[in-house]
Short mmCIF file of C-alpha atoms in Angstrom, two decimals:
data_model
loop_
_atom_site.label_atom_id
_atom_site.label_comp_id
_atom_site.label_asym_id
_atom_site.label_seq_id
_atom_site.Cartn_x
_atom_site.Cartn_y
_atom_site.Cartn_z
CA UNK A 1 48.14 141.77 113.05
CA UNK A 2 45.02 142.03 111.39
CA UNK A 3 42.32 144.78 111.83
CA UNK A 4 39.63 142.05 113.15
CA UNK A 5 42.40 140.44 115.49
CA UNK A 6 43.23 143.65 116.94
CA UNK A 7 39.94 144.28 117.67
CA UNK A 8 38.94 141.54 119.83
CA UNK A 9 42.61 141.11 121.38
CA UNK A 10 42.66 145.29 122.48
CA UNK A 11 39.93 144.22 124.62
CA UNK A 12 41.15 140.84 126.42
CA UNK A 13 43.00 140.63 129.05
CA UNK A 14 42.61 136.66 129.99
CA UNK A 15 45.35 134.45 128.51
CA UNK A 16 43.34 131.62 127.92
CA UNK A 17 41.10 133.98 125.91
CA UNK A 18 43.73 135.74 124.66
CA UNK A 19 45.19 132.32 122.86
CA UNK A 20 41.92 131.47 121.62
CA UNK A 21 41.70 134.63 119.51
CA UNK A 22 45.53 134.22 118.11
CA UNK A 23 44.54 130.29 117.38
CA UNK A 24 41.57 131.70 114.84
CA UNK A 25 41.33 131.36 111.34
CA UNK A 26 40.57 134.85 109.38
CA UNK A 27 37.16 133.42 108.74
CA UNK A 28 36.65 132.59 112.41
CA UNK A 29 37.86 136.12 113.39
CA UNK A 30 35.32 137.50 110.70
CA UNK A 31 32.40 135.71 112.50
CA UNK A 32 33.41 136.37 115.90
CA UNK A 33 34.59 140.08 115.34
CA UNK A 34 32.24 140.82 112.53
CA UNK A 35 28.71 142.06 111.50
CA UNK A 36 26.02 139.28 113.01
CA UNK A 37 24.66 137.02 110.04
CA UNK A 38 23.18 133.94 110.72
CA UNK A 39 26.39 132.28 108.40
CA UNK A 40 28.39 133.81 111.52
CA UNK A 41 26.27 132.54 114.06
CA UNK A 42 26.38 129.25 112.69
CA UNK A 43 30.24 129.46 112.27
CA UNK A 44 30.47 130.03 115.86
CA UNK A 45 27.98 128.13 117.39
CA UNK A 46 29.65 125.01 115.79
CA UNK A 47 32.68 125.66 117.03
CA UNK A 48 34.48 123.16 119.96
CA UNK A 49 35.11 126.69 121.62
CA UNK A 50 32.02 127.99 121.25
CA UNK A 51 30.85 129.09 124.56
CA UNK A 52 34.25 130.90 124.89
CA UNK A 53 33.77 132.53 121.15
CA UNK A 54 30.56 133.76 122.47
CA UNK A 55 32.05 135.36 125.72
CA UNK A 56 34.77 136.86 123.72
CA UNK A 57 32.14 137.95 120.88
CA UNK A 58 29.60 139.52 124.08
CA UNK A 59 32.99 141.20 125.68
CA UNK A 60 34.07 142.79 122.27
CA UNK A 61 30.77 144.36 121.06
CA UNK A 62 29.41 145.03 124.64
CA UNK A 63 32.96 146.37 126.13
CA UNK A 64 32.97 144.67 128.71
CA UNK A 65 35.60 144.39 131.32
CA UNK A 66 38.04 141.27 131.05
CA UNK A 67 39.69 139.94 134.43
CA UNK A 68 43.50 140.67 134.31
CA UNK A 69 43.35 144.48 134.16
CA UNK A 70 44.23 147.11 136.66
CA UNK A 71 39.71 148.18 136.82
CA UNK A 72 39.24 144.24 137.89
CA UNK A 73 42.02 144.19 140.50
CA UNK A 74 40.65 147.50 141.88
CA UNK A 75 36.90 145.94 141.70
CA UNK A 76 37.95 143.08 144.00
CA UNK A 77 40.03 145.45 146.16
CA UNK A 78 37.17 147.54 146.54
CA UNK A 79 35.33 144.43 147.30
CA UNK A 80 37.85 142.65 150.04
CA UNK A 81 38.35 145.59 151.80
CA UNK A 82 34.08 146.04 152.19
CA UNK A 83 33.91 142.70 153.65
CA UNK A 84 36.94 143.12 156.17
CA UNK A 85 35.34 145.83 157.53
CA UNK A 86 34.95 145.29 161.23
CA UNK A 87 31.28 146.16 161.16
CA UNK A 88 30.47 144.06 158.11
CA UNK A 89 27.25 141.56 158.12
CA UNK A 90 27.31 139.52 155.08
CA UNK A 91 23.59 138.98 153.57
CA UNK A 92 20.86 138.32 155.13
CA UNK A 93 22.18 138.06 158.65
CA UNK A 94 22.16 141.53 158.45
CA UNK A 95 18.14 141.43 158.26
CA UNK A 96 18.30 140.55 161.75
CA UNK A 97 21.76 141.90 163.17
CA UNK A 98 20.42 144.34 165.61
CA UNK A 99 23.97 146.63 165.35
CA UNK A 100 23.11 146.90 161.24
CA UNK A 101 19.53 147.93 162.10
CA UNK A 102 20.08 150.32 164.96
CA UNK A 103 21.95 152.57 162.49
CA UNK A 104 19.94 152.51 159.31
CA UNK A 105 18.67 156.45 159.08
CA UNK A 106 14.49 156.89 158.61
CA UNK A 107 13.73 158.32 154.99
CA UNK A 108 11.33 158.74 152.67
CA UNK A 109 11.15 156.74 149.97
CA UNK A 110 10.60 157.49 146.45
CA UNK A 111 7.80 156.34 144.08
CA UNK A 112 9.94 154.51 141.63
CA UNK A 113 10.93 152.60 144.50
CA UNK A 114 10.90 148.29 143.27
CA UNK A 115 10.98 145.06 145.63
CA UNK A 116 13.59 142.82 145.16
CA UNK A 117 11.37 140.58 143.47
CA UNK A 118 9.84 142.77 140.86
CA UNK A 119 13.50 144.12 140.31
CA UNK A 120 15.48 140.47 139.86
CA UNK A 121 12.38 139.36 137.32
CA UNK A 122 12.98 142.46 134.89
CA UNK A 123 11.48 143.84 132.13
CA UNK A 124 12.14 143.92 128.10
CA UNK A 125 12.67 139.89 127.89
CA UNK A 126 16.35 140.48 130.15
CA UNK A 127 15.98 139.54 133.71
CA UNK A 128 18.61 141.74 136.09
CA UNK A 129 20.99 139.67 137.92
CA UNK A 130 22.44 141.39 141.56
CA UNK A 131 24.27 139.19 144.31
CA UNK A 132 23.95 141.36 147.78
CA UNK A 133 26.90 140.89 149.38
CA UNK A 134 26.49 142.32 153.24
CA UNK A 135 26.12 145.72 154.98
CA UNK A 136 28.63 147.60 157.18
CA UNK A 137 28.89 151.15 159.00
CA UNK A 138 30.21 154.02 157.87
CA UNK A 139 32.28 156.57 159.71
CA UNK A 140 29.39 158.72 159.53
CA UNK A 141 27.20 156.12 160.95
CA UNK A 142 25.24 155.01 157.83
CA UNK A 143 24.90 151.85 156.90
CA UNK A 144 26.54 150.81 153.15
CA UNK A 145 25.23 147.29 150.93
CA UNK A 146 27.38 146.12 148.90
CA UNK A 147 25.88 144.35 145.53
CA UNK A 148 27.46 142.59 142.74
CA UNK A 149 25.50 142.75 139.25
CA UNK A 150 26.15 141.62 135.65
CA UNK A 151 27.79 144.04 133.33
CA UNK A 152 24.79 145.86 131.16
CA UNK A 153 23.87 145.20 127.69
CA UNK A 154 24.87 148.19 125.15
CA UNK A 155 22.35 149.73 123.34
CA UNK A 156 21.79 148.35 119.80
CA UNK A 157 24.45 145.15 120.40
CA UNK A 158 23.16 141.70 118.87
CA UNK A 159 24.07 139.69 122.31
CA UNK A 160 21.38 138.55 124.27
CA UNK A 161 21.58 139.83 127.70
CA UNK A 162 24.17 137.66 129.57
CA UNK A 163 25.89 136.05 132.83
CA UNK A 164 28.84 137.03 134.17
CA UNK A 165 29.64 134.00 135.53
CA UNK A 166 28.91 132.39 132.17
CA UNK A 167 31.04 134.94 130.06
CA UNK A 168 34.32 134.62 133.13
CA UNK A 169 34.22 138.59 133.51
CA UNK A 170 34.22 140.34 136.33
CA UNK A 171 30.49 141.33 137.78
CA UNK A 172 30.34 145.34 138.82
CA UNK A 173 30.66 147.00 141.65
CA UNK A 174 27.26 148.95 143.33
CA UNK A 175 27.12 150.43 147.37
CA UNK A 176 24.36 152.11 148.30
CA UNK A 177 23.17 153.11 151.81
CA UNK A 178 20.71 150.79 153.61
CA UNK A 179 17.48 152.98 154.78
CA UNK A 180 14.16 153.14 156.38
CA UNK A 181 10.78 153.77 155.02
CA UNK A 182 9.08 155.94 157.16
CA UNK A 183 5.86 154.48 159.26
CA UNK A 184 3.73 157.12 157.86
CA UNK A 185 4.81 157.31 154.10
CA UNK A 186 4.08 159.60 150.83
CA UNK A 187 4.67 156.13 149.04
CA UNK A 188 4.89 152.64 149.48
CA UNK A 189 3.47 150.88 152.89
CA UNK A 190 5.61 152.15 155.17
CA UNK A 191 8.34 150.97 157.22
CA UNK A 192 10.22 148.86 154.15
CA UNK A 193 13.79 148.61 154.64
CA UNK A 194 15.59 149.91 151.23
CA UNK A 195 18.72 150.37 149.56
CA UNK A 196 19.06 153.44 147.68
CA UNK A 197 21.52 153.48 145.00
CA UNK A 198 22.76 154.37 141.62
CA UNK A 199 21.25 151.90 139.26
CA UNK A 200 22.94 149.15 138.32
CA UNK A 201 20.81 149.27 134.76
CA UNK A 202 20.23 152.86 133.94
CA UNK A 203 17.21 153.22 132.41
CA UNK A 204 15.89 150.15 133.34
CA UNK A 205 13.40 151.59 135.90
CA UNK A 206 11.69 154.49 134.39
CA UNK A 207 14.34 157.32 133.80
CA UNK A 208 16.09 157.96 137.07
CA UNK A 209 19.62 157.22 137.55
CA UNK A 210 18.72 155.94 140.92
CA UNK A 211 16.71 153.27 142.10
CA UNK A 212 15.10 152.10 146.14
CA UNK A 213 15.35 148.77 145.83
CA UNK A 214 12.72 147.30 149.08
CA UNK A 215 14.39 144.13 150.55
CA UNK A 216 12.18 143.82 153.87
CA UNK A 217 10.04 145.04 155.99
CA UNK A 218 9.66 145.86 159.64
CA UNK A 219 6.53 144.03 161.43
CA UNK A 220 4.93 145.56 164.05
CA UNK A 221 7.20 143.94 166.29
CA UNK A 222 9.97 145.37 164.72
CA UNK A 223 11.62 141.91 163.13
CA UNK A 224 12.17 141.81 159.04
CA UNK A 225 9.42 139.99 157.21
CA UNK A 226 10.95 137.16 155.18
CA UNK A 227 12.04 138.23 151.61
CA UNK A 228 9.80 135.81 150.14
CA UNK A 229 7.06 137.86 151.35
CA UNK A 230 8.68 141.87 150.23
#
């Protein structure tokens, strides 16, 4: 096997893909596997399998996980077991499910804090991708969100910033705990209902590891403003 092959086939997993790559002529591997030149580009972006030389191009330089493996099978584990929780509200029904609400803890919230908004239309010409699955309790009585996100660009890789969906890898895995601003804050307005959570882009948000992402906020009345409106 060639040094080029073995490169891009040590990290697929997919079958489909997997052919692909063993199909490939030794220039083809050289573009796909190789330094970017525009020659490459071209090579590739020509190709009948293009979008699928691109996902395998993005999943090679960027490391990204490839469905089949034992990490993906424990990702959607982790993920079916969060939903069949007994206490789990899938998204946004838990904005109003008065159980969720009753349990989410009052906390400061920090001044790096971004709404869902400002987060999801990013910064740096990449715009962050997250798909919120629900909320559920905790033993402890906290309340967990579950959020799905695309895998992160390396640093220094020629791929753009890309889809999961698009690329047919597996998006990542982030819970955080569902919280309370409180009415009389040190920042923010007050009373914002936040997840606080390691950061699904590290970095990305000043130099924290940890982001409070707003996703409401409690009227006077007590009900969740719309989202449109956070």
């Amino acid at each position: 096997m060639s040094y080029l092959k073995e490169k891009l086939t040590s990290k697929l997993h997919d079958p489909q893909k997997l052919a692909l790559v063993n199909s490939l002529t030794p220039e083809m591997l050289a573009a796909v596997a190789g330094e970017y030149t525009e020659e490459n580009w071209e090579l590739i972006q020509t190709h009948p399998d293009a979008d699928a030389l691109t996902a395998i191009r993005v999943i090679t330089l960027n490391q990204v996980l490839d469905y089949n493996t034992s990490e993906a099978d424990r990702l959607q584990t982790e993920i079916s077991e969060f939903i069949d929780s007994p206490s789990f509200v899938q998204y946004p029904d838990f904005l109003i499910d008065e159980t969720i609400l009753a349990a989410v803890k009052t906390e400061q919230i920090n001044n790096h804090a971004q709404s869902l908004k400002s987060f999801l239309a990013g910064t740096f010409s990449t715009t962050a991708d997250m798909e919120i699955l629900g909320a559920r309790i905790t033993d402890s009585n906290t309340v967990e969100v579950m959020i799905l996100h695309n895998p992160s660009k390396q640093f220094g890789s020629d791929t753009h910033f890309f889809q999961a969906d698009t690329l047919q890898v597996p998006k990542i895995v982030k819970i955080g705990l569902l919280k309370k601003n409180s009415p009389v804050p040190f920042y923010g307005k007050g009373n914002e209902l936040y997840v606080s959570m390691e950061s699904p882009y590290p970095g990305k948000y000043g130099q924290s590891q940890f982001t409070e992402i707003i996703i409401g906020h409690f009227d006077e009345a007590g009900a969740i403003d719309p989202i449109e409106n956070v």
